[in-house]
Short mmCIF file of C-alpha atoms in Angstrom, two decimals:
data_model
loop_
_atom_site.label_atom_id
_atom_site.label_comp_id
_atom_site.label_asym_id
_atom_site.label_seq_id
_atom_site.Cartn_x
_atom_site.Cartn_y
_atom_site.Cartn_z
CA ASN R 255 85.67 38.81 73.75
CA ILE R 256 82.16 37.29 73.74
CA LEU R 257 81.66 38.15 77.41
CA ASN R 258 82.66 41.76 76.71
CA GLN R 259 80.11 41.92 73.92
CA LEU R 260 77.40 40.51 76.19
CA ALA R 261 78.27 43.06 78.86
CA PHE R 262 78.09 45.83 76.25
CA LEU R 263 74.66 44.54 75.20
CA VAL R 264 73.42 44.70 78.80
CA ASP R 265 74.77 48.26 79.11
CA ILE R 266 72.75 49.24 76.04
CA SER R 267 69.57 47.86 77.64
CA ILE R 268 70.32 49.86 80.81
CA GLU R 269 70.86 53.01 78.75
CA MET R 270 67.58 52.46 76.90
CA TYR R 271 65.63 52.12 80.14
CA LEU R 272 67.23 55.00 82.03
CA ASN R 273 67.38 57.67 79.31
CA HIS R 274 64.98 56.72 76.51
CA LEU R 275 62.16 54.20 77.09
CA ALA R 276 61.05 53.46 80.66
CA SER R 277 58.88 50.59 79.43
CA THR R 278 61.92 48.50 78.45
CA LYS R 279 62.79 47.41 81.98
CA PHE R 280 61.56 43.87 81.31
CA VAL R 281 64.11 43.66 78.46
CA PHE R 282 66.93 44.07 80.98
CA PHE R 283 65.72 41.19 83.18
CA GLN R 284 64.96 38.92 80.22
CA LEU R 285 68.39 39.61 78.76
CA ILE R 286 70.13 38.76 82.04
CA GLN R 287 68.00 35.62 82.32
CA SER R 288 68.90 34.42 78.81
CA ILE R 289 72.61 35.14 79.24
CA SER R 290 72.72 33.39 82.64
CA ASP R 291 70.94 30.28 81.38
CA THR R 292 73.17 30.04 78.31
CA LEU R 293 76.48 30.59 80.11
CA SER R 294 75.58 28.23 82.97
CA ARG R 295 75.06 25.44 80.42
CA ILE R 296 78.50 26.09 78.93
CA SER R 297 80.55 26.10 82.15
CA THR R 298 80.60 27.53 85.64
CA GLN R 299 83.70 29.54 84.78
CA SER R 300 81.82 31.41 82.04
CA ILE R 301 78.88 32.46 84.20
CA SER R 302 81.23 33.23 87.09
CA THR R 303 83.23 35.63 84.91
CA PHE R 304 80.07 37.30 83.63
CA TRP R 305 78.82 37.68 87.20
CA TYR R 306 81.79 39.94 87.97
CA TYR R 307 80.27 42.39 85.50
CA LEU R 308 76.91 42.32 87.31
CA GLU R 309 78.65 42.90 90.65
CA THR R 310 80.20 46.08 89.25
CA ARG R 311 76.70 47.28 88.30
CA GLU R 312 75.19 46.36 91.68
CA ASP R 313 74.86 49.95 92.95
CA LEU R 314 73.32 51.10 89.67
CA ILE R 315 70.81 48.24 89.64
CA GLN R 316 69.87 48.77 93.27
CA SER R 317 69.42 52.55 93.05
CA ARG R 318 67.95 53.18 89.57
CA ILE R 319 66.70 49.95 87.97
CA PHE R 320 65.39 47.64 90.68
CA ASP R 321 62.21 48.86 92.39
CA LYS R 322 61.81 47.22 95.80
CA LYS R 323 58.08 47.98 95.85
CA MET R 324 57.32 46.20 92.57
CA THR R 325 56.61 42.50 92.87
CA SER R 326 57.50 41.86 89.22
CA ASP R 327 61.04 43.14 89.74
CA ARG R 328 61.55 40.97 92.81
CA ILE R 329 60.20 37.86 91.07
CA SER R 330 62.37 38.47 87.99
CA LEU R 331 65.53 38.80 90.05
CA LEU R 332 64.63 35.73 92.10
CA GLU R 333 64.18 33.65 88.94
CA ILE R 334 67.62 34.69 87.72
CA CYS R 335 69.45 33.96 90.98
CA ASN R 336 67.56 30.83 92.03
CA GLY R 337 68.21 29.28 88.63
CA LEU R 338 71.94 29.60 89.30
CA THR R 339 72.02 28.40 92.91
CA ASP R 340 69.49 25.54 92.95
CA LYS R 341 71.29 23.12 90.69
CA ILE R 342 70.07 19.58 91.35
CA TYR R 343 71.41 16.50 89.61
CA THR R 344 68.67 14.95 87.47
CA GLY R 345 70.24 11.63 86.57
CA THR R 346 67.11 9.82 87.77
CA LYS R 347 63.45 10.59 87.20
CA HIS R 348 63.11 12.21 90.61
CA LYS R 349 65.33 15.00 91.85
CA ASP R 350 67.42 13.99 94.81
CA SER R 351 67.83 16.89 97.22
CA TYR R 352 70.89 15.22 98.76
CA ARG R 353 72.77 15.13 95.47
CA LYS R 354 72.97 18.89 95.17
CA ASP R 355 75.71 20.56 93.19
CA THR R 356 78.30 21.35 95.86
CA PHE R 357 81.23 21.88 93.52
CA ASN R 358 80.34 25.51 92.83
CA ASP R 359 79.71 26.78 96.36
CA LYS R 360 81.96 29.81 95.86
CA PHE R 361 79.97 31.07 92.88
CA GLN R 362 76.64 30.29 94.56
CA PHE R 363 77.78 32.29 97.57
CA ARG R 364 78.46 35.33 95.35
CA VAL R 365 75.00 35.03 93.77
CA ARG R 366 73.28 34.88 97.16
CA ILE R 367 75.25 37.86 98.48
CA PHE R 368 74.31 39.84 95.36
CA LEU R 369 70.63 39.03 95.92
CA THR R 370 70.80 39.80 99.65
CA ASN R 371 72.35 43.23 99.09
CA ILE R 372 69.63 44.27 96.64
CA PHE R 373 66.59 42.94 98.53
CA GLN R 374 65.26 44.51 101.71
CA PHE R 375 65.94 42.79 104.99
CA GLU R 376 62.33 41.84 105.69
CA ASP R 377 61.42 40.93 102.09
CA ASN R 378 59.77 37.49 102.01
CA THR R 379 58.92 37.36 98.30
CA GLY R 380 58.96 33.78 97.11
CA LEU R 381 59.55 32.49 100.62
CA ASN R 382 58.86 28.79 100.91
CA LYS R 383 56.48 28.76 103.87
CA TYR R 384 56.11 25.01 103.62
CA PHE R 385 58.57 22.22 104.25
CA THR R 386 57.55 20.17 101.24
CA LEU R 387 59.90 19.81 98.28
CA ALA R 388 58.23 19.23 94.94
CA SER R 389 59.26 16.15 92.94
CA ARG R 390 61.93 15.13 95.42
CA VAL R 391 62.21 11.84 97.23
CA VAL R 392 64.51 10.77 100.03
CA LYS R 393 65.60 7.19 100.44
CA GLU R 394 65.52 6.05 104.03
CA SER R 395 66.21 2.96 106.05
CA GLY R 396 65.90 2.36 109.75
CA PRO R 397 68.37 0.71 112.10
CA LEU R 398 68.91 -3.02 112.15
CA LYS R 399 66.76 -5.16 114.43
CA THR R 400 68.99 -6.64 117.11
CA ASN R 401 66.28 -7.32 119.73
CA SER R 402 67.75 -4.65 121.99
CA TRP R 403 66.11 -1.75 123.80
CA LYS R 404 68.45 0.54 121.85
CA ASP R 405 66.56 -0.28 118.65
CA GLU R 406 63.50 1.55 119.90
CA VAL R 407 65.51 4.68 120.72
CA LEU R 408 67.15 4.70 117.29
CA GLN R 409 63.80 4.19 115.58
CA ASP R 410 62.34 7.13 117.50
CA ILE R 411 65.27 9.33 116.43
CA VAL R 412 64.77 8.34 112.79
CA LYS R 413 61.02 9.12 113.03
CA LEU R 414 61.82 12.49 114.58
CA ASN R 415 64.14 13.40 111.71
CA LYS R 416 61.52 12.32 109.18
CA ILE R 417 58.87 14.56 110.79
CA LEU R 418 61.25 17.50 110.96
CA ARG R 419 61.82 17.34 107.19
CA ASP R 420 58.09 17.70 106.46
CA PRO R 421 55.95 18.45 109.54
CA TYR R 422 52.90 19.52 107.51
CA SER R 423 52.56 16.04 106.05
CA CYS R 424 51.69 14.74 109.54
CA LEU R 425 48.61 16.97 109.60
CA LYS R 426 47.20 15.02 106.65
CA ASN R 427 47.07 11.90 108.81
CA PRO R 428 45.79 12.83 112.31
CA ARG R 429 45.94 9.25 113.59
CA ALA R 430 49.63 8.95 112.73
CA LEU R 431 50.30 12.29 114.43
CA VAL R 432 48.62 11.10 117.63
CA ASN R 433 50.80 7.99 117.59
CA ASN R 434 53.89 10.14 117.05
CA CYS R 435 52.93 12.20 120.11
CA GLU R 436 53.60 9.18 122.27
CA MET R 437 56.96 8.81 120.54
CA PHE R 438 57.80 12.48 121.28
CA LYS R 439 56.91 12.06 124.94
CA ARG R 440 58.80 8.77 125.27
CA LEU R 441 61.96 10.09 123.61
CA ASN R 442 61.76 13.37 125.53
CA ASP R 443 61.54 11.62 128.90
CA PHE R 444 64.38 9.23 128.05
CA LEU R 445 66.74 11.99 126.92
CA PHE R 446 65.96 14.16 129.94
CA GLU R 447 66.58 11.31 132.36
CA GLU R 448 69.96 10.70 130.73
CA GLU R 449 70.83 14.40 130.77
CA GLU R 450 69.78 14.91 134.39
CA ALA R 451 71.84 11.89 135.43
CA ILE R 452 74.93 13.67 134.05
CA LYS R 453 74.21 17.32 134.89
CA ALA R 454 72.36 16.88 138.21
CA PRO R 455 73.06 13.38 139.52
CA LYS R 456 71.48 12.23 142.76
CA SER R 457 73.91 11.89 145.64
CA ASP R 458 74.77 8.35 146.68
CA PRO R 459 77.04 8.08 149.75
CA PHE R 460 77.83 4.42 149.00
CA LEU R 461 78.77 4.99 145.35
CA ILE R 462 82.41 4.32 144.54
CA LYS R 463 83.56 5.94 141.33
CA LYS R 464 85.10 3.52 138.91
CA SER R 465 88.70 4.32 138.08
CA GLU R 466 89.46 4.97 134.43
CA PRO R 467 92.23 2.98 132.74
CA LYS R 468 95.36 4.77 131.64
CA ASP R 469 94.69 4.15 127.97
CA TYR R 470 91.16 5.63 128.24
CA LEU R 471 91.78 8.63 125.97
CA LYS R 472 93.65 6.57 123.42
CA GLN R 473 90.84 4.01 123.31
CA LYS R 474 88.22 6.73 123.16
CA TYR R 475 89.58 8.38 120.02
CA ASP R 476 90.71 5.17 118.34
CA ASP R 477 87.17 3.79 118.39
CA LYS R 478 85.57 7.10 117.37
CA MET R 479 84.00 6.89 113.90
CA PHE R 480 82.83 9.63 111.57
CA PHE R 481 79.23 9.67 110.36
CA SER R 482 78.10 12.03 107.63
CA GLU R 483 75.01 14.19 107.97
CA ASN R 484 72.93 11.97 105.69
CA TYR R 485 73.95 8.72 107.35
CA TRP R 486 70.38 7.42 107.68
CA LEU R 487 69.52 8.62 104.18
CA SER R 488 71.76 6.08 102.50
CA PRO R 489 70.02 2.87 101.36
CA PHE R 490 71.22 -0.34 102.94
CA GLU R 491 70.76 -3.88 101.76
CA GLU R 492 69.24 -6.41 104.11
CA THR R 493 72.04 -8.59 105.44
CA PRO R 494 70.65 -10.66 108.31
CA ARG R 495 73.89 -12.59 108.82
CA GLY R 496 77.55 -12.64 107.92
CA PRO R 497 80.48 -10.24 108.51
CA LYS R 498 78.69 -7.34 106.82
CA TYR R 499 75.81 -7.71 109.26
CA GLU R 500 78.21 -7.57 112.20
CA THR R 501 79.85 -4.45 110.77
CA MET R 502 76.51 -2.70 110.37
CA LYS R 503 75.49 -3.77 113.86
CA LYS R 504 78.65 -2.19 115.24
CA GLU R 505 77.93 1.00 113.29
CA ASP R 506 74.44 1.15 114.84
CA GLU R 507 75.93 0.78 118.29
CA THR R 508 78.45 3.53 117.58
CA TYR R 509 75.68 5.76 116.25
CA PHE R 510 73.75 5.16 119.46
CA MET R 511 76.84 6.04 121.49
CA GLU R 512 77.08 9.31 119.58
CA HIS R 513 73.62 10.23 120.88
CA THR R 514 74.67 9.53 124.45
CA LEU R 515 76.78 12.69 124.36
CA SER R 516 75.32 15.72 126.10
CA LYS R 517 75.43 17.92 123.01
CA SER R 518 73.58 15.28 120.96
CA ARG R 519 70.90 14.90 123.61
CA ASN R 520 70.41 18.66 123.81
CA HIS R 521 70.22 18.81 120.03
CA LEU R 522 67.43 16.24 119.95
CA LEU R 523 65.58 17.85 122.87
CA ILE R 524 65.59 21.24 121.16
CA GLN R 525 64.27 19.62 117.98
CA ILE R 526 61.43 18.06 120.00
CA TYR R 527 60.73 21.45 121.57
CA PHE R 528 60.53 23.20 118.20
CA ILE R 529 58.25 20.59 116.65
CA SER R 530 56.00 20.69 119.73
CA CYS R 531 55.74 24.49 119.49
CA LEU R 532 54.86 24.20 115.80
CA PHE R 533 52.07 21.69 116.28
CA TYR R 534 50.72 23.57 119.30
CA GLN R 535 50.51 26.79 117.28
CA LEU R 536 48.64 24.93 114.51
CA VAL R 537 45.69 24.16 116.78
CA GLY R 538 42.48 25.65 115.35
CA SER R 539 41.82 27.98 118.30
CA ASN R 540 45.43 29.20 118.36
CA LYS R 541 45.37 29.91 114.62
CA LYS R 542 42.25 32.08 114.97
CA GLN R 543 43.71 33.91 117.96
CA LEU R 544 46.94 34.55 116.06
CA LEU R 545 45.16 36.17 113.09
CA LYS R 546 43.21 38.28 115.57
CA ASP R 547 46.31 39.40 117.47
CA ILE R 548 48.16 40.54 114.35
CA ASN R 549 45.08 42.42 113.04
CA ALA R 550 45.21 40.53 109.76
CA PRO R 551 42.52 41.47 107.21
CA ALA R 552 39.87 39.00 106.09
CA ASN R 553 41.76 37.98 102.94
CA ILE R 554 44.82 36.84 104.94
CA LYS R 555 44.76 33.17 105.85
CA HIS R 556 47.04 30.92 107.81
CA ILE R 557 49.82 29.12 105.98
CA THR R 558 47.92 25.83 106.23
CA ASP R 559 44.27 24.88 106.44
CA ASP R 560 44.99 21.68 108.36
CA ALA R 561 45.03 21.73 112.15
CA THR R 562 46.50 19.65 114.92
CA PRO R 563 43.97 17.15 116.34
CA GLU R 564 42.61 18.06 119.76
CA SER R 565 43.64 14.72 121.25
CA ALA R 566 47.32 15.59 120.72
CA VAL R 567 47.23 19.16 122.02
CA ASN R 568 47.77 18.29 125.69
CA ILE R 569 50.94 16.31 124.97
CA PHE R 570 52.51 19.08 122.88
CA PHE R 571 51.54 21.69 125.46
CA LYS R 572 53.03 19.61 128.28
CA ILE R 573 56.32 19.08 126.40
CA ARG R 574 56.47 22.78 125.56
CA LYS R 575 55.89 23.80 129.17
CA ASP R 576 57.85 21.16 131.07
CA MET R 577 61.00 21.43 128.97
CA ILE R 578 61.70 24.98 130.14
CA ASN R 579 61.05 24.07 133.78
CA ARG R 580 63.21 20.96 133.64
CA TYR R 581 66.08 22.83 131.96
CA LYS R 582 66.08 25.36 134.81
CA THR R 583 67.54 22.69 137.08
CA ILE R 584 70.39 21.64 134.78
CA ASP R 585 71.03 24.51 132.32
CA THR R 586 69.61 27.92 133.20
CA GLN R 587 71.06 29.67 130.15
CA LEU R 588 69.45 27.27 127.70
CA SER R 589 66.18 27.52 129.64
CA PHE R 590 66.27 31.31 129.28
CA LEU R 591 66.98 30.98 125.54
CA LEU R 592 64.02 28.64 125.00
CA GLN R 593 61.75 30.92 127.01
CA HIS R 594 62.85 33.91 124.93
CA ILE R 595 62.14 31.97 121.72
CA GLN R 596 58.71 31.02 123.04
CA ASN R 597 57.88 34.66 123.78
CA SER R 598 59.04 35.68 120.30
CA GLU R 599 56.82 33.17 118.50
CA LEU R 600 54.03 35.71 117.98
CA HIS R 601 56.38 38.09 116.12
CA TRP R 602 57.76 35.25 113.99
CA TRP R 603 54.31 34.01 112.94
CA ALA R 604 53.12 37.57 112.34
CA TRP R 605 56.04 38.25 109.99
CA LEU R 606 55.63 34.89 108.23
CA ILE R 607 51.89 35.30 107.60
CA TYR R 608 51.25 39.05 107.44
CA SER R 609 54.73 40.69 107.47
CA LYS R 610 53.26 43.97 108.75
CA ASP R 611 53.05 45.77 112.05
CA PRO R 612 49.84 44.74 113.88
CA VAL R 613 49.31 48.31 115.17
CA THR R 614 50.15 50.53 112.19
CA GLY R 615 49.68 48.05 109.34
CA LYS R 616 53.00 49.11 107.80
CA PRO R 617 55.92 46.80 106.94
CA LEU R 618 57.87 45.79 110.01
CA PHE R 619 61.30 47.02 108.92
CA SER R 620 61.13 49.10 105.73
CA ASP R 621 61.00 52.90 106.06
CA ARG R 622 61.19 52.62 109.81
CA GLU R 623 62.53 55.93 111.15
CA LEU R 624 63.03 56.38 114.87
CA THR R 625 61.94 59.74 116.27
CA ASP R 626 63.37 61.50 119.29
CA GLN R 627 60.30 60.50 121.28
CA ASP R 628 60.90 56.81 120.50
CA LEU R 629 64.51 57.07 121.62
CA GLU R 630 63.56 58.89 124.84
CA LEU R 631 60.92 56.27 125.61
CA VAL R 632 63.42 53.43 125.14
CA ASN R 633 65.95 55.32 127.27
CA GLU R 634 63.45 55.67 130.11
CA LYS R 635 62.56 51.98 129.98
CA THR R 636 66.22 50.98 129.95
CA ALA R 637 67.03 53.26 132.87
CA SER R 638 64.25 51.71 134.94
CA VAL R 639 65.32 48.16 134.14
CA ILE R 640 69.06 48.71 134.73
CA PRO R 641 69.43 51.77 137.02
CA PHE R 642 72.80 53.47 137.15
CA LYS R 643 74.25 53.90 140.63
CA GLU R 644 75.10 57.55 141.27
CA LYS R 645 75.96 57.28 144.98
CA ARG R 646 79.29 58.48 146.32
CA TYR R 647 80.47 55.05 147.37
CA PHE R 648 79.97 53.64 143.86
CA ASN R 649 83.33 52.52 142.50
CA THR R 650 83.66 53.81 138.97
CA TYR R 651 86.74 51.73 138.20
CA GLY R 652 85.96 48.52 140.08
CA THR R 653 87.77 48.97 143.40
CA PRO R 654 88.19 51.98 145.73
CA GLN R 655 91.99 51.95 145.37
CA LEU R 656 91.84 51.92 141.58
CA SER R 657 89.16 54.63 141.55
CA ARG R 658 91.35 56.93 143.68
CA LYS R 659 94.36 56.38 141.44
CA MET R 660 92.36 56.99 138.27
CA LYS R 661 91.05 60.30 139.64
CA VAL R 662 94.59 61.75 139.80
CA PRO R 663 94.93 64.24 136.91
CA THR R 664 97.60 63.40 134.36
CA GLY R 665 98.88 64.94 131.14
CA LEU R 666 101.83 66.72 129.56
CA GLU R 667 100.31 70.12 130.27
CA LEU R 668 100.74 69.48 134.00
CA LEU R 669 104.52 69.15 133.52
CA GLN R 670 104.90 72.81 132.54
CA LYS R 671 106.50 75.16 135.05
CA THR R 672 103.70 77.20 136.62
CA SER R 673 105.63 79.60 138.87
CA GLU R 674 109.19 80.90 139.34
CA LYS R 675 110.90 80.08 142.63
CA PRO R 676 112.45 83.06 144.46
CA GLU R 677 116.15 83.49 143.74
CA ILE R 678 118.57 82.85 146.61
CA ASP R 679 120.25 86.08 147.78
CA GLN R 680 124.02 86.01 148.39
CA ASN R 681 123.56 88.36 151.37
CA ASP R 682 121.68 85.63 153.24
CA ILE R 683 124.62 83.28 152.78
CA ASP R 684 127.07 85.96 153.98
CA GLN R 685 124.98 86.65 157.09
CA LEU R 686 124.99 82.97 157.98
CA THR R 687 128.77 82.90 157.51
CA GLU R 688 129.18 85.79 160.02
CA LYS R 689 126.91 84.03 162.53
CA ILE R 690 129.01 80.89 162.25
CA LYS R 691 132.22 82.83 163.00
CA HIS R 692 130.78 84.48 166.15
CA SER R 693 128.90 81.43 167.43
CA THR R 694 130.31 79.64 170.47
CA ASP R 695 127.69 76.89 170.85
CA LYS R 696 128.64 73.74 168.93
CA THR R 697 125.01 72.66 168.33
CA GLU R 698 123.95 76.06 167.07
CA GLN R 699 127.01 76.26 164.84
CA ASP R 700 126.23 72.90 163.23
CA GLY R 701 122.66 74.01 162.48
CA LEU R 702 123.85 77.25 160.89
CA VAL R 703 126.40 75.39 158.76
CA GLU R 704 123.69 73.03 157.53
CA GLU R 705 121.35 75.91 156.68
CA ARG R 706 124.14 77.73 154.80
CA THR R 707 125.02 74.56 152.88
CA VAL R 708 121.41 74.14 151.73
CA LEU R 709 121.23 77.74 150.53
CA GLN R 710 124.50 77.37 148.66
CA TRP R 711 123.27 74.17 146.98
CA LYS R 712 120.00 75.86 145.90
CA LYS R 713 121.86 78.89 144.54
CA LEU R 714 124.21 76.72 142.49
CA LYS R 715 121.23 74.75 141.16
CA GLN R 716 119.51 77.96 140.00
CA GLN R 717 122.68 79.06 138.27
CA ARG R 718 123.01 75.70 136.49
CA ILE R 719 119.36 75.83 135.32
CA GLY R 720 119.82 79.21 133.69
CA LYS R 721 123.31 78.84 132.20
CA TRP R 722 123.90 75.17 131.31
CA LEU R 723 122.74 75.78 127.72
CA ASP R 724 125.48 78.43 127.34
CA LEU R 725 128.16 75.84 128.03
CA GLY R 726 128.75 75.29 124.31
CA GLU R 727 129.70 78.93 123.83
CA LEU R 728 131.95 79.04 126.89
CA LEU R 729 133.79 75.84 125.97
CA SER R 730 135.04 76.96 122.54
CA GLU R 731 138.31 75.60 121.21
CA GLU R 732 140.16 78.93 121.59
CA LYS R 733 139.07 79.47 125.22
CA ILE R 734 140.00 75.94 126.21
CA SER R 735 143.39 75.71 124.46
CA ALA R 736 144.76 79.17 125.47
CA PRO R 737 144.87 78.65 129.27
CA ALA R 738 146.26 75.14 128.78
CA LEU R 739 149.30 76.44 126.88
CA LYS R 740 149.81 79.15 129.48
CA ASN R 741 149.75 76.68 132.32
CA ASP R 742 152.29 74.44 130.54
CA THR R 743 154.88 77.28 130.34
CA ALA R 744 154.28 78.58 133.81
CA ASP R 745 156.07 77.50 136.94
CA PRO R 746 154.56 74.38 138.51
CA ALA R 747 154.76 75.94 141.94
CA THR R 748 152.83 78.96 140.74
CA ASN R 749 150.14 76.73 139.22
CA HIS R 750 149.81 74.82 142.49
CA GLU R 751 149.43 78.09 144.41
CA ASN R 752 146.75 79.38 142.02
CA THR R 753 144.82 76.12 142.30
CA LYS R 754 144.95 76.34 146.08
CA ASN R 755 143.67 79.91 146.09
CA THR R 756 140.84 78.99 143.73
CA GLN R 757 139.68 76.15 145.95
CA GLU R 758 139.67 78.41 149.00
CA SER R 759 137.61 81.08 147.23
CA GLU R 760 134.87 78.61 146.07
CA PRO R 761 132.04 77.97 148.54
CA SER R 762 131.55 74.45 149.85
CA THR R 763 128.86 72.46 148.09
CA GLU R 764 128.80 69.47 150.45
CA VAL R 765 125.79 68.86 152.64
CA ASP R 766 126.53 67.72 156.16
#
């Protein structure tokens, strides 16, 4: 009952704005904000039920209330929806981003879909262009020190994940970034050597492949352990000795074995590629050239004032360039994908910083209508890139045999009778009968008999085609029963004589 009253109150605010006072739009957003905050504190079920009401008003809000060109409307709607989706547990002084409320994912999904349907596709209002998270800390711990070369690899992986969470923080400390460059290069070379050894191994004529034991698959999956996404984010206590230390040491070894898989290596290599592209684009000269290429006005600045130190540029450029070339030898499809991403970087940065077309100065996606000239131009370019073969020998359906069969016309209309065949004349049959009687040559007589038999068969067929539907009228009960009674009372000898005469009068229907 309370939810119905709240919905009625929101309807009144909509009515006031649409038909009476246009200046009361802010009342609608403030009312939704207050109701959402209050119901979310009560229970998720309450706000989830109220959200069904807003979903029924989605078309009305999108078409008549929400103005996509007004920043205040976009900010108001973002405050409402973000307050419902970004629920962080605050049991400690600092918010922990890895203790997010995941019990209400279904409701949060509905809120995000509602917001996505109302906003434009290219709208970046309130977009977090930085990787930093205010007032949030992440507890970390590195791998155990076991005096093994694997420790260095695991430490490099942990450092890589730390930089990926907040790359801009590395720009504050140029010396640390230069040191991390060596780590990027070292980890990149190690992973590529391992990947090339699997995908493109060098031939060794004296190498004898080791036979796998029969229980290989059973052992493989018995020893396989599950590691959650935030495995390295969990705090560990220092246990330099004892059974717990041995358990953690085994977990580190298993974690290292997980990264020996091809998919894990590719995952890390792509992360290194992305972070190298980011730092290379943040070089001072590249930032100035980017703003010049997108025709950004003087008041538009880059997303960060810090720049990558010049001493680290060569390493990032080399990683960015060599990774595509090295992938061409082991995975051409992934190499093409990375090259396509690299060519699309200008458009991504232009949308992130300026979000307008560099040529026209208009938004990239909104109110974009394609004219006939644009479509013809794209058609011409496509035809030149992928020409269509119009030669006679081009197989339309794959193979010549299939193409010939598919060209045969089919359809029910072709089954209709197009022309009437000439009716067989009885005089022709009689003439052949006379010729047979006067013929003395056995061969000629056989040919005439065969010709007469064919004409008789065709004549009987024409008669059956025209009269077989009348069989129901001819075979009535009266016409069938009357001759039968007459035959029963007649003399058997007479019946036999009549049958004999009938058979002699009927023409032969057998074909020699």
